[in-house]
């Protein structure tokens, strides 16, 4: 009894995000994700509020919890002081802890985010670095970015003395001692274990699809797969 | 909308001695903006800003795409506070809006759940041996420029007026969602009447133009942009904003979040390539960061501010302002080194100034 709901309550963000929902739909009206996807934050908050374990389990396995953009536009608008985006954060965290994220196309993308943003943080101390915004994966970045990407050293040195070097400034190389501190924080706080869980579950997901989670084929699939059923009519 | 309503939401902004925390996205796409912030703070306003090489990302993009647990993020944030404390500063000045929202979220969380703060202190100490004081003041770098906007106006070389007609230029603003939607009382003007950018435009001689989707998200949506398959979400949201602002014929878009100007710039390009639609009069609506706008009114060279890194050409705006610039120097590297130039595109940055 109460397994998933109780686990959601272990997340302080969930406690802060859910008071009581009166199903007014204001969050859905203001939500940019609801305009684009088959997505209704009102329904999600309402479902969680019923504490129906089966319904919560289906949410944890669903596509719908992965549509939110975490813009938090819903937070100042909810007349009951709820934050649907915060409920989503707690659901996504639990979905990954339980291994349910691999049951949806959008959920499986967590490995792609971990492999890019997650590894950037541990390896460089930044969420993104110029060289990882490759024009072939980012055609929308345009010709100017392509020129910057190809001449990054020449362009960045116009604005900083220390591009990819020790010292202060934009896109400096963050020193190993600082990076070690960040890595130890990940170890001590569960961040490393969370990454490992994403990797482990994704191995299983890839196997079920006849692929290897470390192959370019699987990562390519994560970045590009689209079953066409996510969008509003 | 009552113009005075924003006055109900004032926030305290420290006057000097800031510990600057750089932004992953702003450093990548607008390194000139962060350089301009330090230049203006130190050389124009005479303020003390610490640019410490030992801070890192706050992990915010990872946190909001839900790969980094809250316990990890709050401890990395605690480390930033520890670095600030060690450097002898008390006023935190983040360059990023996601970070700014995150610092506010974590301080608020610790206020409501003191055991979480105790846990963060314990984990930080265990991982690094560090301890910290919480900041006395957290002001986004745009708050700080807003705070000093009148002094910048006093030292300005240009005003935001058309150099030929003398008419005030029309600016639309776009505030990063996490600036005031997460904690309205932490933003100048709150979530409904944010005044942080409007105040700069007005002080520097421009006119702020309201538009229906002014509060709508630019469409970053974290995982929605990061993963290629989800980017339709991102462009659709930016497009909604362009269509809402275009009828008001803005001369420029002003932003305070690091991601928003990049998306509003690049998605104009993508829409022009995909649909043949260009917003604005000449090759798109120029999108500026507040540091770039402050730098321009102070008479800084546009290419030293990094305006050549934009996809949408900025020259129409420079020409309206009457800025004295060298079109031929646009794509030169340090000390005039030739480093090629971008290929032509439909919405091309290779704009030629009318002579
Ligand atoms: S705005 Fe608040 S009360 Fe209304 S449906 Fe959304 S969560 Fe429920
Ligand atoms: S945080 Fe999520 S649910 Fe809330 S408005 Fe933004 S996209 Fe919608």
mmCIF file of N, CA and C in Angstrom, chain A residues 144, chain B residues 311 313 315 330-331 341-345 347-352:
data_model
loop_
_atom_site.group_PDB
_atom_site.id
_atom_site.type_symbol
_atom_site.label_atom_id
_atom_site.label_comp_id
_atom_site.label_asym_id
_atom_site.label_seq_id
_atom_site.Cartn_x
_atom_site.Cartn_y
_atom_site.Cartn_z
ATOM 1 N N UNK A 144 26.810 30.728 -39.055
ATOM 2 C CA UNK A 144 27.714 31.490 -38.185
ATOM 3 C C UNK A 144 28.288 30.567 -37.109
ATOM 4 N N UNK B 311 23.536 34.931 -35.520
ATOM 5 C CA UNK B 311 23.126 34.546 -36.875
ATOM 6 C C UNK B 311 22.301 35.662 -37.524
ATOM 7 N N UNK B 313 21.588 39.274 -38.543
ATOM 8 C CA UNK B 313 22.480 40.433 -38.637
ATOM 9 C C UNK B 313 22.066 41.568 -37.705
ATOM 10 N N UNK B 315 23.555 44.637 -37.978
ATOM 11 C CA UNK B 315 23.896 45.920 -38.606
ATOM 12 C C UNK B 315 22.711 46.873 -38.759
ATOM 13 N N UNK B 330 34.366 42.729 -39.174
ATOM 14 C CA UNK B 330 33.400 41.870 -38.474
ATOM 15 C C UNK B 330 33.929 40.470 -38.172
ATOM 16 N N UNK B 331 34.501 39.822 -39.173
ATOM 17 C CA UNK B 331 34.884 38.426 -38.974
ATOM 18 C C UNK B 331 36.383 38.233 -38.754
ATOM 19 N N UNK B 341 35.088 33.430 -43.133
ATOM 20 C CA UNK B 341 33.821 33.979 -42.668
ATOM 21 C C UNK B 341 32.705 32.975 -42.908
ATOM 22 N N UNK B 342 31.573 33.169 -42.251
ATOM 23 C CA UNK B 342 30.494 32.187 -42.392
ATOM 24 C C UNK B 342 29.971 32.119 -43.815
ATOM 25 N N UNK B 343 29.460 30.936 -44.179
ATOM 26 C CA UNK B 343 28.838 30.773 -45.502
ATOM 27 C C UNK B 343 27.542 31.581 -45.540
ATOM 28 N N UNK B 344 27.143 31.970 -46.714
ATOM 29 C CA UNK B 344 25.870 32.685 -46.869
ATOM 30 C C UNK B 344 24.704 31.752 -46.588
ATOM 31 N N UNK B 345 23.678 32.307 -45.975
ATOM 32 C CA UNK B 345 22.446 31.534 -45.782
ATOM 33 C C UNK B 345 21.303 32.478 -46.102
ATOM 34 N N UNK B 347 18.998 33.656 -44.081
ATOM 35 C CA UNK B 347 19.013 34.714 -43.071
ATOM 36 C C UNK B 347 20.484 34.914 -42.735
ATOM 37 N N UNK B 348 21.149 35.644 -43.598
ATOM 38 C CA UNK B 348 22.596 35.655 -43.537
ATOM 39 C C UNK B 348 23.117 36.759 -42.648
ATOM 40 N N UNK B 349 24.147 36.400 -41.936
ATOM 41 C CA UNK B 349 24.789 37.402 -41.082
ATOM 42 C C UNK B 349 25.726 38.292 -41.908
ATOM 43 N N UNK B 350 25.902 37.941 -43.199
ATOM 44 C CA UNK B 350 26.805 38.733 -44.036
ATOM 45 C C UNK B 350 26.057 39.935 -44.599
ATOM 46 N N UNK B 351 25.514 40.730 -43.735
ATOM 47 C CA UNK B 351 24.709 41.885 -44.132
ATOM 48 C C UNK B 351 25.632 43.037 -44.516
ATOM 49 N N UNK B 352 25.314 43.694 -45.601
ATOM 50 C CA UNK B 352 26.143 44.830 -46.009
ATOM 51 C C UNK B 352 25.474 46.129 -45.597
#
